[in-house]
mmCIF file of C-alpha atoms in Angstrom:
data_model
loop_
_atom_site.group_PDB
_atom_site.id
_atom_site.type_symbol
_atom_site.label_atom_id
_atom_site.label_comp_id
_atom_site.label_asym_id
_atom_site.label_seq_id
_atom_site.Cartn_x
_atom_site.Cartn_y
_atom_site.Cartn_z
ATOM 1 C CA MET A 1 -76.927 -79.091 -15.371
ATOM 2 C CA PRO A 2 -74.980 -81.714 -13.349
ATOM 3 C CA GLU A 3 -74.111 -81.294 -9.978
ATOM 4 C CA SER A 4 -70.673 -81.183 -9.900
ATOM 5 C CA ARG A 5 -70.726 -78.415 -12.484
ATOM 6 C CA ARG A 6 -73.080 -76.242 -11.148
ATOM 7 C CA GLY A 7 -71.338 -76.315 -7.425
ATOM 8 C CA LEU A 8 -68.279 -75.123 -9.192
ATOM 9 C CA ILE A 9 -70.185 -72.354 -10.439
ATOM 10 C CA HIS A 10 -71.568 -71.047 -7.601
ATOM 11 C CA GLY A 11 -67.851 -71.239 -6.203
ATOM 12 C CA ALA A 12 -66.723 -69.669 -9.180
ATOM 13 C CA ALA A 13 -69.218 -66.645 -8.985
ATOM 14 C CA ALA A 14 -69.027 -66.296 -4.939
ATOM 15 C CA TYR A 15 -65.232 -66.214 -5.033
ATOM 16 C CA GLY A 16 -64.959 -64.001 -8.202
ATOM 17 C CA LEU A 17 -67.683 -61.659 -6.366
ATOM 18 C CA TRP A 18 -65.673 -61.464 -3.348
ATOM 19 C CA GLY A 19 -62.578 -60.564 -5.401
ATOM 20 C CA LEU A 20 -64.234 -57.487 -7.696
ATOM 21 C CA LEU A 21 -65.693 -56.069 -3.857
ATOM 22 C CA PRO A 22 -62.825 -53.920 -3.848
ATOM 23 C CA LEU A 23 -64.318 -52.019 -7.197
ATOM 24 C CA TYR A 24 -67.378 -51.784 -4.772
ATOM 25 C CA PHE A 25 -65.998 -49.732 -1.977
ATOM 26 C CA HIS A 26 -64.241 -47.697 -4.220
ATOM 27 C CA LEU A 27 -67.685 -46.510 -5.505
ATOM 28 C CA VAL A 28 -68.514 -45.034 -2.035
ATOM 29 C CA ASP A 29 -64.929 -44.330 -0.636
ATOM 30 C CA GLN A 30 -65.793 -40.867 0.610
ATOM 31 C CA VAL A 31 -68.860 -42.902 2.733
ATOM 32 C CA ASP A 32 -66.821 -43.573 6.631
ATOM 33 C CA ALA A 33 -66.144 -47.547 7.056
ATOM 34 C CA GLY A 34 -68.319 -47.836 9.728
ATOM 35 C CA GLU A 35 -71.606 -46.625 7.888
ATOM 36 C CA ILE A 36 -70.628 -48.986 5.252
ATOM 37 C CA VAL A 37 -70.358 -51.960 7.245
ATOM 38 C CA ALA A 38 -73.754 -50.592 9.508
ATOM 39 C CA GLN A 39 -75.285 -50.181 5.727
ATOM 40 C CA ARG A 40 -74.285 -53.385 4.811
ATOM 41 C CA VAL A 41 -75.716 -54.874 7.830
ATOM 42 C CA LEU A 42 -79.451 -53.631 8.238
ATOM 43 C CA TRP A 43 -79.992 -54.380 4.221
ATOM 44 C CA SER A 44 -78.894 -57.912 4.733
ATOM 45 C CA VAL A 45 -81.567 -58.182 6.944
ATOM 46 C CA VAL A 46 -83.898 -57.068 4.283
ATOM 47 C CA LEU A 47 -82.584 -59.196 2.412
ATOM 48 C CA LEU A 48 -82.092 -62.633 4.617
ATOM 49 C CA VAL A 49 -85.426 -62.182 6.608
ATOM 50 C CA PRO A 50 -87.853 -62.094 3.456
ATOM 51 C CA LEU A 51 -85.471 -65.325 2.096
ATOM 52 C CA VAL A 52 -86.126 -67.294 5.775
ATOM 53 C CA LEU A 53 -89.819 -67.053 4.871
ATOM 54 C CA LEU A 54 -89.408 -67.961 1.194
ATOM 55 C CA LEU A 55 -87.203 -70.908 2.049
ATOM 56 C CA ARG A 56 -89.503 -71.719 4.684
ATOM 57 C CA ARG A 57 -86.583 -71.804 6.864
ATOM 58 C CA GLY A 58 -87.843 -70.410 10.133
ATOM 59 C CA GLY A 59 -88.729 -73.523 12.049
ATOM 60 C CA SER A 60 -85.072 -73.985 11.997
ATOM 61 C CA LEU A 61 -84.185 -70.446 12.961
ATOM 62 C CA TRP A 62 -86.235 -70.440 15.687
ATOM 63 C CA THR A 63 -84.098 -73.478 17.066
ATOM 64 C CA ALA A 64 -81.088 -71.522 16.500
ATOM 65 C CA LEU A 65 -82.935 -68.635 18.243
ATOM 66 C CA ARG A 66 -83.938 -70.634 21.268
ATOM 67 C CA SER A 67 -80.272 -72.153 22.380
ATOM 68 C CA PRO A 68 -78.426 -69.742 24.834
ATOM 69 C CA ARG A 69 -74.998 -72.159 23.760
ATOM 70 C CA VAL A 70 -75.430 -71.293 19.847
ATOM 71 C CA MET A 71 -76.605 -67.660 20.693
ATOM 72 C CA LEU A 72 -73.588 -67.054 22.427
ATOM 73 C CA MET A 73 -71.107 -68.862 19.606
ATOM 74 C CA LEU A 74 -72.859 -66.509 17.156
ATOM 75 C CA ALA A 75 -72.666 -63.787 18.979
ATOM 76 C CA THR A 76 -69.370 -64.211 19.117
ATOM 77 C CA SER A 77 -68.361 -64.846 15.721
ATOM 78 C CA ALA A 78 -70.965 -61.549 14.783
ATOM 79 C CA ALA A 79 -68.266 -59.767 16.553
ATOM 80 C CA MET A 80 -65.670 -61.514 14.697
ATOM 81 C CA ILE A 81 -66.836 -61.034 10.949
ATOM 82 C CA ALA A 82 -67.773 -57.512 12.192
ATOM 83 C CA ALA A 83 -64.645 -56.882 12.772
ATOM 84 C CA ASN A 84 -63.238 -57.972 9.368
ATOM 85 C CA TRP A 85 -65.914 -56.602 7.556
ATOM 86 C CA LEU A 86 -64.528 -52.942 9.023
ATOM 87 C CA ILE A 87 -61.098 -53.660 8.837
ATOM 88 C CA TYR A 88 -61.519 -54.900 5.665
ATOM 89 C CA VAL A 89 -63.419 -51.928 4.381
ATOM 90 C CA TRP A 90 -61.108 -49.326 5.841
ATOM 91 C CA ALA A 91 -58.136 -51.165 3.902
ATOM 92 C CA VAL A 92 -59.816 -50.603 1.046
ATOM 93 C CA LEU A 93 -61.051 -47.086 1.578
ATOM 94 C CA HIS A 94 -57.659 -46.519 2.508
ATOM 95 C CA HIS A 95 -55.567 -47.744 -0.657
ATOM 96 C CA GLN A 96 -54.284 -51.315 1.198
ATOM 97 C CA VAL A 97 -56.333 -53.367 -1.040
ATOM 98 C CA LEU A 98 -52.462 -55.360 -1.600
ATOM 99 C CA ALA A 99 -52.755 -56.163 2.422
ATOM 100 C CA ALA A 100 -56.357 -56.906 2.161
ATOM 101 C CA SER A 101 -55.450 -60.054 -0.458
ATOM 102 C CA MET A 102 -52.585 -60.707 1.786
ATOM 103 C CA ALA A 103 -54.850 -61.879 4.555
ATOM 104 C CA TYR A 104 -56.754 -63.989 2.360
ATOM 105 C CA PHE A 105 -53.874 -66.053 0.922
ATOM 106 C CA LEU A 106 -52.956 -65.975 4.182
ATOM 107 C CA ASN A 107 -56.003 -67.689 5.481
ATOM 108 C CA PRO A 108 -55.723 -71.867 4.626
ATOM 109 C CA LEU A 109 -52.281 -70.865 5.665
ATOM 110 C CA LEU A 110 -53.671 -69.571 9.063
ATOM 111 C CA ASN A 111 -56.653 -72.438 9.138
ATOM 112 C CA ILE A 112 -54.304 -75.025 9.038
ATOM 113 C CA ALA A 113 -51.864 -73.284 12.551
ATOM 114 C CA ILE A 114 -55.162 -72.794 14.620
ATOM 115 C CA GLY A 115 -56.242 -76.677 13.931
ATOM 116 C CA VAL A 116 -52.831 -77.710 15.469
ATOM 117 C CA ALA A 117 -52.757 -75.036 17.885
ATOM 118 C CA LEU A 118 -56.513 -75.209 19.600
ATOM 119 C CA LEU A 119 -58.296 -78.859 17.286
ATOM 120 C CA GLY A 120 -55.147 -81.161 18.230
ATOM 121 C CA GLU A 121 -55.207 -81.837 14.366
ATOM 122 C CA ARG A 122 -51.753 -83.163 13.136
ATOM 123 C CA LEU A 123 -49.589 -80.975 10.242
ATOM 124 C CA THR A 124 -48.853 -83.251 7.116
ATOM 125 C CA ARG A 125 -45.323 -82.782 6.247
ATOM 126 C CA PRO A 126 -46.396 -80.651 2.923
ATOM 127 C CA GLN A 127 -48.646 -78.359 5.247
ATOM 128 C CA ALA A 128 -45.721 -78.184 8.289
ATOM 129 C CA GLY A 129 -43.974 -76.630 5.066
ATOM 130 C CA ALA A 130 -46.311 -74.607 3.902
ATOM 131 C CA VAL A 131 -46.699 -72.735 7.320
ATOM 132 C CA VAL A 132 -43.137 -72.139 7.541
ATOM 133 C CA LEU A 133 -42.476 -70.432 4.344
ATOM 134 C CA ALA A 134 -45.524 -68.017 4.875
ATOM 135 C CA GLY A 135 -44.848 -67.753 8.169
ATOM 136 C CA THR A 136 -41.011 -66.478 6.548
ATOM 137 C CA GLY A 137 -42.875 -64.580 4.670
ATOM 138 C CA VAL A 138 -44.707 -62.385 6.966
ATOM 139 C CA ALA A 139 -41.390 -62.391 8.850
ATOM 140 C CA VAL A 140 -39.813 -60.417 5.863
ATOM 141 C CA LEU A 141 -42.373 -58.158 5.508
ATOM 142 C CA ALA A 142 -42.144 -57.335 9.392
ATOM 143 C CA LEU A 143 -38.719 -56.738 9.138
ATOM 144 C CA GLY A 144 -38.712 -54.680 5.918
ATOM 145 C CA ALA A 145 -39.851 -51.636 4.335
ATOM 146 C CA GLY A 146 -43.061 -53.028 3.931
ATOM 147 C CA GLY A 147 -44.405 -53.564 7.566
ATOM 148 C CA GLY A 148 -46.431 -50.837 7.579
ATOM 149 C CA GLY A 149 -49.476 -52.975 6.470
ATOM 150 C CA LEU A 150 -48.546 -56.191 8.450
ATOM 151 C CA TRP A 151 -51.077 -55.464 11.018
ATOM 152 C CA LEU A 152 -54.223 -54.797 8.726
ATOM 153 C CA SER A 153 -53.023 -58.634 6.795
ATOM 154 C CA LEU A 154 -53.014 -60.065 10.069
ATOM 155 C CA ALA A 155 -56.389 -58.388 11.820
ATOM 156 C CA ILE A 156 -58.285 -59.309 8.874
ATOM 157 C CA ALA A 157 -56.831 -62.726 8.140
ATOM 158 C CA LEU A 158 -57.039 -64.001 12.398
ATOM 159 C CA SER A 159 -60.682 -62.373 12.126
ATOM 160 C CA PHE A 160 -61.645 -64.577 9.680
ATOM 161 C CA ALA A 161 -59.956 -67.541 10.748
ATOM 162 C CA PHE A 162 -61.501 -67.278 13.968
ATOM 163 C CA TYR A 163 -65.068 -66.239 12.533
ATOM 164 C CA GLY A 164 -64.968 -69.958 10.759
ATOM 165 C CA LEU A 165 -63.376 -71.554 13.466
ATOM 166 C CA ILE A 166 -66.949 -70.643 15.562
ATOM 167 C CA ARG A 167 -68.759 -71.361 12.552
ATOM 168 C CA LYS A 168 -67.175 -74.696 12.372
ATOM 169 C CA LEU A 169 -68.076 -75.378 15.762
ATOM 170 C CA ALA A 170 -71.221 -74.044 16.300
ATOM 171 C CA PRO A 171 -74.162 -76.714 15.761
ATOM 172 C CA VAL A 172 -76.168 -74.527 13.034
ATOM 173 C CA GLU A 173 -76.641 -74.210 9.376
ATOM 174 C CA ALA A 174 -74.845 -71.770 7.307
ATOM 175 C CA PHE A 175 -78.017 -69.291 5.917
ATOM 176 C CA GLU A 176 -79.458 -69.890 9.545
ATOM 177 C CA GLY A 177 -76.187 -68.877 11.087
ATOM 178 C CA LEU A 178 -75.807 -65.891 9.044
ATOM 179 C CA THR A 179 -78.970 -64.948 9.187
ATOM 180 C CA VAL A 180 -78.997 -64.565 13.338
ATOM 181 C CA GLU A 181 -74.981 -63.099 13.487
ATOM 182 C CA THR A 182 -76.922 -60.160 10.981
ATOM 183 C CA LEU A 183 -79.895 -59.578 13.327
ATOM 184 C CA LEU A 184 -77.642 -59.372 16.120
ATOM 185 C CA LEU A 185 -75.325 -56.903 14.402
ATOM 186 C CA ALA A 186 -78.358 -54.896 13.083
ATOM 187 C CA PRO A 187 -79.378 -52.679 16.737
ATOM 188 C CA VAL A 188 -75.521 -52.246 16.819
ATOM 189 C CA ALA A 189 -75.599 -51.065 13.285
ATOM 190 C CA LEU A 190 -78.675 -48.665 13.798
ATOM 191 C CA GLY A 191 -77.060 -46.868 17.145
ATOM 192 C CA TYR A 192 -74.057 -46.535 14.704
ATOM 193 C CA LEU A 193 -76.062 -44.795 11.994
ATOM 194 C CA TYR A 194 -78.433 -43.156 14.177
ATOM 195 C CA TRP A 195 -74.796 -41.261 16.112
ATOM 196 C CA LEU A 196 -73.669 -40.385 12.375
ATOM 197 C CA SER A 197 -76.931 -39.067 11.994
ATOM 198 C CA SER A 198 -76.905 -36.815 14.937
ATOM 199 C CA HIS A 199 -73.530 -35.247 14.415
ATOM 200 C CA GLY A 200 -74.189 -34.289 10.751
ATOM 201 C CA GLY A 201 -71.951 -37.387 9.131
ATOM 202 C CA LEU A 202 -74.206 -39.603 7.698
ATOM 203 C CA SER A 203 -74.240 -40.357 3.935
ATOM 204 C CA PHE A 204 -77.269 -42.070 3.302
ATOM 205 C CA GLY A 205 -80.326 -39.796 1.684
ATOM 206 C CA GLN A 206 -77.399 -37.035 1.357
ATOM 207 C CA GLU A 207 -77.113 -38.327 -3.016
ATOM 208 C CA ARG A 208 -79.281 -40.303 -4.807
ATOM 209 C CA GLY A 209 -76.692 -42.239 -6.728
ATOM 210 C CA LEU A 210 -74.819 -42.834 -3.636
ATOM 211 C CA THR A 211 -77.369 -43.803 -1.029
ATOM 212 C CA THR A 212 -79.007 -46.469 -4.071
ATOM 213 C CA LEU A 213 -75.101 -48.136 -3.605
ATOM 214 C CA LEU A 214 -75.648 -47.989 0.381
ATOM 215 C CA VAL A 215 -79.152 -49.717 -0.556
ATOM 216 C CA LEU A 216 -77.194 -52.657 -2.504
ATOM 217 C CA ALA A 217 -74.582 -53.118 0.127
ATOM 218 C CA GLY A 218 -76.405 -55.941 1.807
ATOM 219 C CA ALA A 219 -77.013 -57.751 -1.991
ATOM 220 C CA VAL A 220 -73.355 -57.450 -2.728
ATOM 221 C CA THR A 221 -71.682 -58.855 0.435
ATOM 222 C CA THR A 222 -74.573 -61.736 0.914
ATOM 223 C CA VAL A 223 -75.092 -62.645 -2.508
ATOM 224 C CA PRO A 224 -71.289 -64.063 -2.631
ATOM 225 C CA LEU A 225 -71.975 -66.192 0.668
ATOM 226 C CA LEU A 226 -75.520 -67.859 -0.413
ATOM 227 C CA LEU A 227 -73.757 -68.921 -3.279
ATOM 228 C CA PHE A 228 -70.475 -70.168 -0.625
ATOM 229 C CA ALA A 229 -73.022 -71.877 1.028
ATOM 230 C CA ALA A 230 -74.892 -73.609 -2.232
ATOM 231 C CA ALA A 231 -70.590 -74.414 -3.505
ATOM 232 C CA ALA A 232 -70.304 -75.693 0.116
ATOM 233 C CA ARG A 233 -72.734 -78.225 0.129
ATOM 234 C CA GLU A 234 -72.385 -79.268 -3.768
ATOM 235 C CA LEU A 235 -68.339 -79.331 -3.978
ATOM 236 C CA LYS A 236 -65.497 -81.309 -1.989
ATOM 237 C CA MET A 237 -63.580 -78.936 0.458
ATOM 238 C CA ALA A 238 -60.480 -79.940 -2.041
ATOM 239 C CA THR A 239 -61.726 -78.105 -4.931
ATOM 240 C CA LEU A 240 -63.488 -75.275 -2.136
ATOM 241 C CA GLY A 241 -60.261 -74.901 -0.912
ATOM 242 C CA LEU A 242 -58.448 -74.819 -4.430
ATOM 243 C CA LEU A 243 -61.378 -71.780 -5.136
ATOM 244 C CA GLN A 244 -60.593 -69.606 -2.275
ATOM 245 C CA PHE A 245 -57.997 -68.484 -4.150
ATOM 246 C CA MET A 246 -59.805 -66.430 -6.704
ATOM 247 C CA ALA A 247 -60.596 -63.263 -4.577
ATOM 248 C CA PRO A 248 -57.139 -63.073 -3.169
ATOM 249 C CA SER A 249 -55.889 -62.741 -7.260
ATOM 250 C CA ILE A 250 -58.394 -60.722 -8.085
ATOM 251 C CA GLN A 251 -57.690 -58.374 -5.496
ATOM 252 C CA PHE A 252 -53.990 -58.366 -5.965
ATOM 253 C CA VAL A 253 -54.199 -57.815 -9.637
ATOM 254 C CA LEU A 254 -56.576 -54.908 -9.036
ATOM 255 C CA ALA A 255 -54.145 -53.248 -6.407
ATOM 256 C CA ILE A 256 -51.015 -53.198 -9.015
ATOM 257 C CA THR A 257 -53.278 -52.300 -12.073
ATOM 258 C CA LEU A 258 -56.149 -50.451 -10.958
ATOM 259 C CA PHE A 259 -55.164 -48.767 -7.966
ATOM 260 C CA GLY A 260 -51.712 -48.585 -8.684
ATOM 261 C CA GLU A 261 -50.573 -49.478 -5.183
ATOM 262 C CA HIS A 262 -46.595 -50.070 -6.069
ATOM 263 C CA LEU A 263 -45.069 -53.252 -4.882
ATOM 264 C CA ASP A 264 -41.968 -52.742 -3.676
ATOM 265 C CA ALA A 265 -39.310 -56.023 -3.346
ATOM 266 C CA THR A 266 -40.149 -56.638 0.381
ATOM 267 C CA LYS A 267 -43.588 -57.099 -0.211
ATOM 268 C CA LEU A 268 -42.781 -58.958 -3.291
ATOM 269 C CA LEU A 269 -40.743 -61.020 -1.572
ATOM 270 C CA SER A 270 -43.269 -61.761 1.144
ATOM 271 C CA PHE A 271 -45.811 -62.586 -1.414
ATOM 272 C CA GLY A 272 -43.427 -65.106 -2.994
ATOM 273 C CA LEU A 273 -42.702 -66.784 0.080
ATOM 274 C CA ILE A 274 -46.495 -66.703 0.952
ATOM 275 C CA TRP A 275 -47.516 -67.718 -2.491
ATOM 276 C CA ALA A 276 -44.563 -70.925 -2.550
ATOM 277 C CA GLY A 277 -45.961 -72.113 0.369
ATOM 278 C CA LEU A 278 -49.668 -72.045 -0.743
ATOM 279 C CA ALA A 279 -48.433 -74.025 -3.886
ATOM 280 C CA VAL A 280 -46.420 -76.735 -1.681
ATOM 281 C CA TYR A 281 -49.939 -76.803 0.215
ATOM 282 C CA VAL A 282 -51.962 -77.749 -2.587
ATOM 283 C CA ALA A 283 -49.468 -79.838 -3.889
ATOM 284 C CA GLY A 284 -49.736 -82.213 -1.097
ATOM 285 C CA GLY A 285 -53.129 -82.171 -0.894
ATOM 286 C CA VAL A 286 -53.377 -83.597 -4.182
ATOM 287 C CA LEU A 287 -50.059 -85.937 -3.645
ATOM 288 C CA GLY A 288 -51.689 -87.240 -0.878
ATOM 289 C CA ARG A 289 -55.185 -87.987 -3.240
ATOM 290 C CA THR A 290 -53.871 -89.441 -5.515
ATOM 291 C CA ARG A 291 -51.907 -91.876 -3.128
ATOM 292 C CA ARG A 292 -54.851 -93.131 -1.624
ATOM 293 C CA VAL A 293 -57.287 -93.282 -4.260
ATOM 294 C CA ALA A 294 -53.717 -95.479 -5.799
ATOM 295 C CA ALA A 295 -53.809 -97.211 -2.679
#
């Protein structure tokens, strides 16, 4: 199979699975959001540690563990991704899939803004126009009747954007970084599950089907990350940038069809402005690359 085609399959599979995640979380909607995230962390450890040994990545993992600077950065990124997971799961369990999808539509434009503000990157005219349109969409939602889920969208988008920023700056490979983050979160996850158990709120072990679904939380959420890591090595960033809109698009469709969430005029206008910003962003990137090739 040609390398580019393999990369496209990996990338499409990763974003497709991320888009379908609300279906999984609705199967466990009777479980506390904190327990779902804790189970996700612990079963990811069970999956990742054998993979480290199988892939012979122990040496590079140990190098990361011995570096205080890397560990500080990964501890921060672990806190960011844990917050992102918790808010996202809570949003899905409380019928706020539209807010979650808006967060990931906003994310690439938020990355542009962070690059300008914190990394000194320069905006092209299409990027500036895209950010203005997206910002207008957020303002419309904040001022209109649909502003109730805005804090969810912004919290999910900001936590993931800053997670990406830290991982961009951290001198560690994607697989080793994910493993370290998961190991750092494991004691917190164990502590929370122990607290839940002592207060009679632990769902794990109560029903066989539900317990099986919670065990699968590690694979359901780790496999897309591994597919994404593979795609990132095999595809251009521009291709990944286009593929990333798959996940929120799938979530948007699920929200207004299967989950029956209401898309009122304010939300529709807000989404429309954000989509227009994304269209300007993508078109500007395509035109820019075309001009560079022509030159």
